[in-house]
C-alpha cells in the first residue's frame, strides 16, 4: 500500500519579473524544471502543470495584479512585489490558488511567493544552481517549507568537504600556472565583485540596491588596502552601475582576471560585493567576505517560519526515488533512503543543461606576472613587451601601433619603484637642494576622429595634448613622489560622438583607441607640465543611457578644456 501527500505539481518561477514590469523574463528556467522532473512525476502518476505570465502565453495578468497591489508596473514595482503580501491575490487574475495537496516546484521564488504558497497550505521546493560553482560539476541548492521534503533533501546533501577539496585543488593549479599575487606582491588588494543590474539578490527592503548606495562602507574597506580592484560581472557589459565606485574612491583599479585566480592570490585581503554569490565561494579560499547589503531573499523574517536553509544537492534531485520520498509515495515500511539511484545519474547532467560554468574555465590561465616599471625607460605596448602585463581591463589585443581598447572603460595598473627618494643614478645628476617630481607621459591615438577618450588619475580628468595628426594625443602629468604610492593606475573613459559634437547615430565600429607608449621619469622641479586639477574634481560620467552620453561627454570635454586653459 502506498500513501500520497500531493495530488498535483505546479511549476513556477518569479512571474512578476515579466515584460509587464519592464523586465526580461527568463522562461528557460521554468521549462528546465518541467523537463527535468517530467519523467519521475510521470512514472509516479502525478499530474503537473505550469504557470506563466500572459506575456509568455500563460494566464497570469501581471499588470492587473500589480494594480491590485497598488504598485507601479516598473522594475521598482517588481522589487516591492518581491516582499509584498500576495495571499489576497491567490486565485485572481490567473494567479493559482495553490492549497493543500499542491506541490510547487519553483526556480528562484521570491519571499512573497513562498509566503503566499505557505499561507495557502501548499508545499514548495525552491531550486537554484548552488553558488559554489568552482567544483568539477555544478550542483543544485534547494529549500522547502515541508519537513518531509527537507528530510529527503538532507539525505542527499552534498558533503561540505567536497567544496573545500575542490577549492584546494584550484588554488594549487593557479599557484603552479600563474603569479602568486595580483599586480604586485607589495600591494594589499581588496576585491569588489559586480553583479547583474537586475537580480533578486539585489533586492533589500523592497528596493533594488546599487553600488552607489554602499559607497561609505566600501570606502572604509578600501582604506585598509592599497588598491580596491573592481571585477565587473562577466555577463553585464554595462559599467555605469559601477562608475560611482571609481568616482568616490581614489585607489580603485579594474580587472577581468578569472574569479578563482583572484581569490587564490596571496595579496588579496578581502572580497566585497553587494550580495554576490562569490562571497560564499570566498570562504573556501580563506578570504574574508563582506556583503554590503542584506538581501531580502534570505531574510528569515520575510520567509515562512518553516522554510529550511539552502541545502546543496546533486542532479539526482530529479530521480524517481527522491520524488517518491518527497511526495510520500513510498511503500509502507520502506526507509527513505533504502533505494538509491545516484549512480544512474550522469555527473555532467546540470553542466550539460546550462552549458556554462560561471567562472570555472579549464582553459583559464593564472594571474600574469607583472613587471615593475623602471624610471626613464620608454615602454611600447606590443606583444612581448613588459608593458602588456599592465593592461588590466578593457583591452582586446594589438594592432600595428599598440594595444587596442575595448568597451567603455580601459585601465592600466603599473607597479612603481619606491618613489620616496631619487635613485642613485638620478642623485648624481640632480641637485640635492632642488625638489624633484615624477613625470608621466602616455601616448595614444583614437581609431576615429569622433572617438572621445578621457584619462582619469586619482578620480580626476587629465587634460590631453594634441601631438601629430588629429588622432594622436599625449598625456603629460606629474605624480607626487610619495613613499606610499606603490602603483600607477590610469582609467580611460571611451565614448563616441558625432562629427560636430552631437551623438553618433551610426558607426561601423565601436569607439576605441590605441595606447602606444608610456614613460615615467624623475625630473628636477621646474614647475608642473600638466598636473591633475586640485581645486575641482571633474567626475567620471555615468556611461548610460546612450541618449545622455553625448551630453555628459560634452560636459567632460568642456571641463577638461577649462583645466588645460
Tab-separated table of C-alpha atoms in Angstrom, residues 21-422:
chain	number	residue	atom	x	y	z
A	21	UNK	CA	7.037	45.322	-15.333
A	22	UNK	CA	9.646	46.318	-17.892
A	23	UNK	CA	11.920	43.352	-17.145
A	24	UNK	CA	13.279	40.456	-19.141
A	25	UNK	CA	11.559	37.174	-18.339
A	26	UNK	CA	13.734	34.029	-18.400
A	27	UNK	CA	11.372	31.279	-19.460
A	28	UNK	CA	14.186	28.729	-19.827
A	29	UNK	CA	14.402	28.127	-16.069
A	30	UNK	CA	10.795	27.021	-15.721
A	31	UNK	CA	10.990	24.932	-18.871
A	32	UNK	CA	14.080	23.251	-17.481
A	33	UNK	CA	12.216	22.261	-14.307
A	34	UNK	CA	9.324	20.804	-16.303
A	35	UNK	CA	11.607	18.722	-18.486
A	36	UNK	CA	13.895	17.685	-15.634
A	37	UNK	CA	11.119	16.341	-13.363
A	38	UNK	CA	8.758	15.122	-16.076
A	39	UNK	CA	9.951	11.516	-16.115
A	40	UNK	CA	9.868	10.988	-12.353
A	41	UNK	CA	6.467	12.624	-11.925
A	42	UNK	CA	5.008	10.738	-14.862
A	43	UNK	CA	6.206	7.392	-13.544
A	44	UNK	CA	4.694	8.217	-10.143
A	45	UNK	CA	1.387	9.208	-11.725
A	46	UNK	CA	1.485	12.803	-10.501
A	47	UNK	CA	-0.122	15.331	-12.878
A	48	UNK	CA	1.815	18.571	-13.440
A	49	UNK	CA	1.158	21.987	-14.916
A	50	UNK	CA	2.978	25.290	-15.401
A	51	UNK	CA	2.028	28.855	-14.522
A	52	UNK	CA	3.324	31.833	-16.501
A	53	UNK	CA	2.520	35.492	-17.181
A	54	UNK	CA	0.279	36.409	-20.089
A	55	UNK	CA	3.238	37.840	-21.981
A	56	UNK	CA	4.629	34.266	-22.153
A	57	UNK	CA	1.354	32.615	-23.155
A	58	UNK	CA	0.210	31.961	-19.582
A	59	UNK	CA	-2.872	33.129	-17.701
A	60	UNK	CA	-1.338	35.365	-15.030
A	61	UNK	CA	-2.252	39.009	-15.661
A	62	UNK	CA	0.761	40.656	-14.044
A	63	UNK	CA	-0.347	44.199	-14.854
A	64	UNK	CA	-3.708	43.618	-13.186
A	65	UNK	CA	-2.069	42.034	-10.143
A	66	UNK	CA	0.304	44.985	-9.815
A	67	UNK	CA	-2.698	47.306	-9.939
A	68	UNK	CA	-4.371	45.346	-7.139
A	69	UNK	CA	-1.166	45.683	-5.097
A	70	UNK	CA	-1.138	49.431	-5.871
A	71	UNK	CA	2.354	49.111	-7.258
A	72	UNK	CA	3.686	50.666	-10.479
A	73	UNK	CA	4.466	48.382	-13.424
A	74	UNK	CA	8.161	49.170	-13.270
A	75	UNK	CA	11.336	47.445	-12.061
A	76	UNK	CA	10.893	49.356	-8.787
A	77	UNK	CA	7.364	47.971	-8.514
A	78	UNK	CA	8.700	44.457	-9.125
A	79	UNK	CA	11.176	44.883	-6.252
A	80	UNK	CA	8.329	45.824	-3.907
A	81	UNK	CA	6.262	42.866	-5.141
A	82	UNK	CA	9.082	40.552	-4.052
A	83	UNK	CA	8.226	41.227	-0.396
A	84	UNK	CA	4.522	42.172	-0.541
A	85	UNK	CA	1.693	40.014	0.820
A	86	UNK	CA	0.336	38.120	-2.195
A	87	UNK	CA	-2.117	35.863	-0.343
A	88	UNK	CA	-5.173	38.062	-1.144
A	89	UNK	CA	-4.369	37.639	-4.846
A	90	UNK	CA	-4.409	33.829	-4.871
A	91	UNK	CA	-6.968	32.629	-7.417
A	92	UNK	CA	-7.364	36.062	-9.031
A	93	UNK	CA	-6.337	37.260	-12.490
A	94	UNK	CA	-4.834	33.906	-13.433
A	95	UNK	CA	-2.718	33.511	-10.301
A	96	UNK	CA	-3.013	29.943	-8.928
A	97	UNK	CA	-4.929	29.365	-5.699
A	98	UNK	CA	-2.452	26.666	-4.599
A	99	UNK	CA	-3.928	24.966	-1.500
A	100	UNK	CA	-3.382	21.705	0.433
A	101	UNK	CA	-2.287	18.775	-1.694
A	102	UNK	CA	-0.387	21.039	-4.111
A	103	UNK	CA	3.395	20.902	-4.506
A	104	UNK	CA	5.008	23.922	-6.159
A	105	UNK	CA	8.415	23.296	-7.711
A	106	UNK	CA	9.908	26.696	-8.351
A	107	UNK	CA	13.028	28.362	-9.654
A	108	UNK	CA	14.121	31.445	-7.697
A	109	UNK	CA	10.807	32.013	-5.907
A	110	UNK	CA	10.602	35.389	-4.187
A	111	UNK	CA	9.913	35.674	-0.441
A	112	UNK	CA	6.415	36.931	-1.294
A	113	UNK	CA	5.669	33.886	-3.461
A	114	UNK	CA	6.973	31.476	-0.826
A	115	UNK	CA	4.841	33.078	1.889
A	116	UNK	CA	1.762	33.029	-0.374
A	117	UNK	CA	2.214	29.318	-1.148
A	118	UNK	CA	2.755	28.549	2.535
A	119	UNK	CA	-0.247	30.602	3.671
A	120	UNK	CA	-2.470	28.785	1.176
A	121	UNK	CA	-1.472	25.441	2.736
A	122	UNK	CA	0.673	24.178	-0.153
A	123	UNK	CA	4.265	22.942	-0.077
A	124	UNK	CA	7.097	24.213	-2.226
A	125	UNK	CA	10.527	23.114	-3.397
A	126	UNK	CA	12.579	26.161	-4.400
A	127	UNK	CA	15.588	25.307	-6.580
A	128	UNK	CA	18.612	27.177	-7.928
A	129	UNK	CA	22.173	26.473	-9.021
A	130	UNK	CA	24.365	26.162	-5.939
A	131	UNK	CA	26.523	29.315	-5.612
A	132	UNK	CA	29.715	27.254	-5.102
A	133	UNK	CA	30.413	26.851	-8.795
A	134	UNK	CA	34.110	26.028	-8.670
A	135	UNK	CA	33.522	22.277	-8.291
A	136	UNK	CA	34.166	19.888	-11.161
A	137	UNK	CA	30.417	19.697	-11.820
A	138	UNK	CA	27.583	22.044	-10.900
A	139	UNK	CA	25.160	21.254	-8.095
A	140	UNK	CA	21.692	22.391	-7.116
A	141	UNK	CA	20.729	24.042	-3.883
A	142	UNK	CA	17.162	23.782	-2.645
A	143	UNK	CA	14.943	24.876	0.226
A	144	UNK	CA	11.425	23.997	1.277
A	145	UNK	CA	8.675	24.628	3.827
A	146	UNK	CA	7.855	20.904	4.023
A	147	UNK	CA	9.582	18.741	6.704
A	148	UNK	CA	9.313	15.548	4.625
A	149	UNK	CA	10.886	17.217	1.584
A	150	UNK	CA	13.587	18.707	3.813
A	151	UNK	CA	14.400	15.222	5.156
A	152	UNK	CA	14.644	13.879	1.604
A	153	UNK	CA	16.999	16.742	0.680
A	154	UNK	CA	19.196	16.218	3.738
A	155	UNK	CA	19.522	12.530	2.865
A	156	UNK	CA	21.135	13.626	-0.422
A	157	UNK	CA	23.084	16.601	0.875
A	158	UNK	CA	26.483	17.170	-0.772
A	159	UNK	CA	29.306	16.723	1.734
A	160	UNK	CA	30.839	20.055	2.782
A	161	UNK	CA	34.351	18.661	2.361
A	162	UNK	CA	33.764	18.330	-1.375
A	163	UNK	CA	33.751	22.141	-1.703
A	164	UNK	CA	36.862	22.563	0.435
A	165	UNK	CA	38.705	19.931	-1.584
A	166	UNK	CA	37.829	21.447	-4.944
A	167	UNK	CA	38.873	24.914	-3.774
A	168	UNK	CA	42.211	23.488	-2.603
A	169	UNK	CA	42.731	21.845	-5.980
A	170	UNK	CA	42.066	25.148	-7.773
A	171	UNK	CA	44.456	27.057	-5.528
A	172	UNK	CA	47.145	24.511	-6.307
A	173	UNK	CA	46.506	24.808	-10.034
A	174	UNK	CA	46.703	28.617	-10.076
A	175	UNK	CA	49.794	28.553	-7.860
A	176	UNK	CA	51.524	26.318	-10.392
A	177	UNK	CA	50.343	28.112	-13.538
A	178	UNK	CA	50.361	31.779	-12.636
A	179	UNK	CA	51.703	34.543	-10.439
A	180	UNK	CA	51.063	34.272	-6.736
A	181	UNK	CA	49.761	37.831	-6.410
A	182	UNK	CA	47.591	40.336	-8.270
A	183	UNK	CA	49.617	43.116	-9.981
A	184	UNK	CA	52.414	43.260	-7.372
A	185	UNK	CA	53.152	41.287	-4.207
A	186	UNK	CA	53.818	44.542	-2.310
A	187	UNK	CA	50.209	45.653	-2.807
A	188	UNK	CA	47.455	44.898	-0.316
A	189	UNK	CA	44.415	44.305	-2.516
A	190	UNK	CA	40.690	44.167	-1.843
A	191	UNK	CA	38.216	42.848	-4.425
A	192	UNK	CA	34.769	44.200	-5.254
A	193	UNK	CA	32.598	41.943	-7.428
A	194	UNK	CA	29.894	43.480	-9.608
A	195	UNK	CA	26.519	41.851	-10.296
A	196	UNK	CA	23.809	41.894	-12.934
A	197	UNK	CA	21.776	45.090	-12.864
A	198	UNK	CA	18.512	43.228	-12.194
A	199	UNK	CA	18.828	40.364	-9.753
A	200	UNK	CA	16.626	39.084	-6.941
A	201	UNK	CA	19.674	39.018	-4.679
A	202	UNK	CA	19.950	42.829	-5.044
A	203	UNK	CA	16.513	43.477	-3.556
A	204	UNK	CA	16.837	44.760	0.021
A	205	UNK	CA	13.977	46.343	1.922
A	206	UNK	CA	11.838	46.014	-1.192
A	207	UNK	CA	14.242	48.153	-3.256
A	208	UNK	CA	16.863	47.234	-5.831
A	209	UNK	CA	20.235	48.301	-4.466
A	210	UNK	CA	23.196	49.662	-6.413
A	211	UNK	CA	26.887	50.259	-5.628
A	212	UNK	CA	26.181	53.981	-5.199
A	213	UNK	CA	24.206	53.161	-2.050
A	214	UNK	CA	27.133	51.410	-0.322
A	215	UNK	CA	29.962	53.842	-1.044
A	216	UNK	CA	30.533	54.687	2.632
A	217	UNK	CA	31.231	51.133	3.894
A	218	UNK	CA	33.137	50.310	0.720
A	219	UNK	CA	35.329	53.371	1.117
A	220	UNK	CA	36.089	52.296	4.675
A	221	UNK	CA	37.161	48.855	3.427
A	222	UNK	CA	39.295	50.475	0.709
A	223	UNK	CA	41.203	52.490	3.313
A	224	UNK	CA	42.694	49.275	4.643
A	225	UNK	CA	44.301	48.271	1.321
A	226	UNK	CA	46.490	49.819	-1.347
A	227	UNK	CA	44.051	49.005	-4.159
A	228	UNK	CA	40.364	48.230	-4.355
A	229	UNK	CA	40.073	46.169	-7.535
A	230	UNK	CA	36.685	46.040	-9.249
A	231	UNK	CA	35.764	42.867	-11.128
A	232	UNK	CA	32.664	43.534	-13.302
A	233	UNK	CA	30.133	40.766	-13.752
A	234	UNK	CA	31.146	38.783	-16.864
A	235	UNK	CA	27.595	38.833	-18.272
A	236	UNK	CA	26.879	42.506	-17.557
A	237	UNK	CA	28.513	44.662	-20.256
A	238	UNK	CA	27.245	47.978	-18.850
A	239	UNK	CA	29.634	49.564	-16.354
A	240	UNK	CA	27.628	52.659	-15.409
A	241	UNK	CA	26.348	50.961	-12.242
A	242	UNK	CA	29.948	50.605	-11.027
A	243	UNK	CA	31.007	54.133	-12.023
A	244	UNK	CA	30.215	55.679	-8.594
A	245	UNK	CA	32.922	53.490	-7.029
A	246	UNK	CA	35.614	54.921	-9.298
A	247	UNK	CA	34.323	58.447	-8.710
A	248	UNK	CA	34.228	58.267	-4.934
A	249	UNK	CA	37.207	56.055	-4.062
A	250	UNK	CA	40.636	57.145	-5.357
A	251	UNK	CA	42.517	53.832	-5.007
A	252	UNK	CA	40.350	51.899	-7.489
A	253	UNK	CA	41.572	49.672	-10.321
A	254	UNK	CA	39.740	47.226	-12.617
A	255	UNK	CA	40.377	43.671	-13.722
A	256	UNK	CA	38.954	40.917	-15.915
A	257	UNK	CA	41.061	38.104	-14.473
A	258	UNK	CA	39.464	34.782	-13.581
A	259	UNK	CA	37.474	34.972	-10.342
A	260	UNK	CA	39.090	31.911	-8.773
A	261	UNK	CA	42.574	33.023	-9.777
A	262	UNK	CA	41.827	36.302	-7.992
A	263	UNK	CA	40.588	34.515	-4.866
A	264	UNK	CA	43.750	32.380	-4.906
A	265	UNK	CA	46.073	35.414	-4.938
A	266	UNK	CA	48.205	35.773	-1.826
A	267	UNK	CA	47.929	39.573	-1.636
A	268	UNK	CA	44.097	39.658	-1.782
A	269	UNK	CA	42.905	40.515	1.716
A	270	UNK	CA	39.124	40.531	1.306
A	271	UNK	CA	36.250	40.117	-1.132
A	272	UNK	CA	33.299	42.502	-1.083
A	273	UNK	CA	30.084	42.876	-3.046
A	274	UNK	CA	26.514	43.923	-2.584
A	275	UNK	CA	25.404	40.303	-2.271
A	276	UNK	CA	27.237	38.299	-4.950
A	277	UNK	CA	27.414	34.518	-4.598
A	278	UNK	CA	31.198	34.923	-4.957
A	279	UNK	CA	31.173	35.918	-1.286
A	280	UNK	CA	30.043	32.400	-0.403
A	281	UNK	CA	32.813	30.962	-2.550
A	282	UNK	CA	35.444	33.248	-1.000
A	283	UNK	CA	35.161	31.374	2.303
A	284	UNK	CA	36.605	28.229	0.705
A	285	UNK	CA	39.613	30.244	-0.495
A	286	UNK	CA	40.026	31.588	3.047
A	287	UNK	CA	39.286	35.180	2.139
A	288	UNK	CA	37.182	37.408	4.433
A	289	UNK	CA	33.910	38.275	2.712
A	290	UNK	CA	31.870	41.452	3.163
A	291	UNK	CA	28.245	41.576	1.979
A	292	UNK	CA	27.273	45.259	1.862
A	293	UNK	CA	23.509	44.723	1.791
A	294	UNK	CA	21.129	42.277	3.462
A	295	UNK	CA	19.222	40.618	0.643
A	296	UNK	CA	15.503	40.073	1.188
A	297	UNK	CA	15.597	36.673	-0.478
A	298	UNK	CA	17.425	35.189	2.527
A	299	UNK	CA	15.950	37.334	5.303
A	300	UNK	CA	14.386	34.932	7.793
A	301	UNK	CA	11.643	37.352	8.884
A	302	UNK	CA	10.404	37.592	5.264
A	303	UNK	CA	10.240	33.830	4.673
A	304	UNK	CA	7.788	31.244	6.023
A	305	UNK	CA	8.679	30.120	9.551
A	306	UNK	CA	9.023	26.531	8.309
A	307	UNK	CA	11.413	27.435	5.458
A	308	UNK	CA	14.626	25.434	5.593
A	309	UNK	CA	18.059	26.766	4.804
A	310	UNK	CA	19.629	26.198	1.397
A	311	UNK	CA	20.659	22.548	1.040
A	312	UNK	CA	23.240	21.565	-1.629
A	313	UNK	CA	22.200	18.500	-3.616
A	314	UNK	CA	23.242	16.751	-6.799
A	315	UNK	CA	21.425	16.174	-10.072
A	316	UNK	CA	19.701	13.109	-8.590
A	317	UNK	CA	17.127	15.592	-7.298
A	318	UNK	CA	15.155	14.598	-10.399
A	319	UNK	CA	15.230	10.859	-9.640
A	320	UNK	CA	12.116	8.820	-9.054
A	321	UNK	CA	13.161	7.718	-5.577
A	322	UNK	CA	13.730	11.303	-4.423
A	323	UNK	CA	10.339	12.427	-5.697
A	324	UNK	CA	8.707	9.366	-4.156
A	325	UNK	CA	10.245	10.214	-0.784
A	326	UNK	CA	9.373	13.895	-1.091
A	327	UNK	CA	5.789	13.184	-2.128
A	328	UNK	CA	5.234	10.440	0.467
A	329	UNK	CA	4.583	7.766	-2.146
A	330	UNK	CA	6.869	5.060	-0.754
A	331	UNK	CA	5.551	1.711	0.232
A	332	UNK	CA	4.914	1.303	3.955
A	333	UNK	CA	7.951	0.004	5.830
A	334	UNK	CA	10.428	1.247	3.199
A	335	UNK	CA	13.122	3.582	4.514
A	336	UNK	CA	13.506	6.922	2.822
A	337	UNK	CA	16.983	6.104	1.559
A	338	UNK	CA	16.667	2.343	1.079
A	339	UNK	CA	16.591	2.603	-2.712
A	340	UNK	CA	19.138	4.973	-4.210
A	341	UNK	CA	19.749	5.680	-7.862
A	342	UNK	CA	22.677	8.096	-7.606
A	343	UNK	CA	24.931	6.113	-9.930
A	344	UNK	CA	22.319	6.221	-12.671
A	345	UNK	CA	22.617	9.996	-12.936
A	346	UNK	CA	25.330	11.448	-15.193
A	347	UNK	CA	27.738	13.661	-13.245
A	348	UNK	CA	27.528	16.294	-16.010
A	349	UNK	CA	23.722	16.489	-16.025
A	350	UNK	CA	23.486	20.091	-14.800
A	351	UNK	CA	26.556	21.254	-16.739
A	352	UNK	CA	25.097	19.976	-19.994
A	353	UNK	CA	21.720	21.577	-19.337
A	354	UNK	CA	23.089	25.060	-18.614
A	355	UNK	CA	26.103	24.981	-20.969
A	356	UNK	CA	28.116	27.358	-18.800
A	357	UNK	CA	30.420	27.265	-15.830
A	358	UNK	CA	30.089	30.827	-14.460
A	359	UNK	CA	33.794	31.342	-13.914
A	360	UNK	CA	35.315	27.864	-13.819
A	361	UNK	CA	37.122	27.519	-17.123
A	362	UNK	CA	39.668	24.746	-17.631
A	363	UNK	CA	41.407	26.955	-20.201
A	364	UNK	CA	41.731	29.920	-17.826
A	365	UNK	CA	45.323	30.838	-17.099
A	366	UNK	CA	46.552	32.005	-13.738
A	367	UNK	CA	47.347	35.597	-12.908
A	368	UNK	CA	50.001	37.099	-15.204
A	369	UNK	CA	53.411	38.060	-13.885
A	370	UNK	CA	53.607	41.861	-13.901
A	371	UNK	CA	56.903	43.699	-14.286
A	372	UNK	CA	57.853	46.647	-12.132
A	373	UNK	CA	58.336	49.848	-14.107
A	374	UNK	CA	61.846	51.266	-14.500
A	375	UNK	CA	62.129	55.040	-14.329
A	376	UNK	CA	63.116	56.914	-17.516
A	377	UNK	CA	62.623	53.843	-19.707
A	378	UNK	CA	60.091	54.201	-22.566
A	379	UNK	CA	57.701	51.248	-22.842
A	380	UNK	CA	55.951	50.344	-26.086
A	381	UNK	CA	52.679	48.407	-25.905
A	382	UNK	CA	53.282	45.487	-28.229
A	383	UNK	CA	53.410	41.681	-27.890
A	384	UNK	CA	56.302	40.572	-25.722
A	385	UNK	CA	56.770	43.939	-24.017
A	386	UNK	CA	56.683	44.078	-20.183
A	387	UNK	CA	54.019	46.760	-20.589
A	388	UNK	CA	51.444	44.191	-21.721
A	389	UNK	CA	51.158	42.962	-18.139
A	390	UNK	CA	49.850	46.399	-17.123
A	391	UNK	CA	46.730	46.099	-19.321
A	392	UNK	CA	44.315	45.134	-16.538
A	393	UNK	CA	40.876	45.750	-18.041
A	394	UNK	CA	39.234	46.819	-21.300
A	395	UNK	CA	41.877	45.746	-23.854
A	396	UNK	CA	41.218	43.469	-26.812
A	397	UNK	CA	44.600	42.914	-28.463
A	398	UNK	CA	47.234	44.679	-30.534
A	399	UNK	CA	47.412	46.476	-33.853
A	400	UNK	CA	50.336	47.998	-35.710
A	401	UNK	CA	50.631	50.888	-33.254
A	402	UNK	CA	49.928	49.426	-29.825
A	403	UNK	CA	47.258	47.905	-27.565
A	404	UNK	CA	43.621	48.426	-28.609
A	405	UNK	CA	40.903	49.301	-26.119
A	406	UNK	CA	37.561	47.544	-25.972
A	407	UNK	CA	34.372	48.875	-24.401
A	408	UNK	CA	33.622	51.967	-22.386
A	409	UNK	CA	36.468	51.698	-19.903
A	410	UNK	CA	40.121	50.680	-20.119
A	411	UNK	CA	42.502	50.533	-17.187
A	412	UNK	CA	46.273	50.416	-16.679
A	413	UNK	CA	47.884	49.258	-13.417
A	414	UNK	CA	51.634	49.888	-13.345
A	415	UNK	CA	53.770	48.778	-10.347
A	416	UNK	CA	56.164	51.580	-9.456
A	417	UNK	CA	59.580	51.519	-7.819
A	418	UNK	CA	59.962	53.259	-4.471
A	419	UNK	CA	59.300	56.946	-5.127
A	420	UNK	CA	60.200	58.394	-1.741
A	421	UNK	CA	63.684	59.410	-2.947
A	422	UNK	CA	65.599	59.634	-6.241
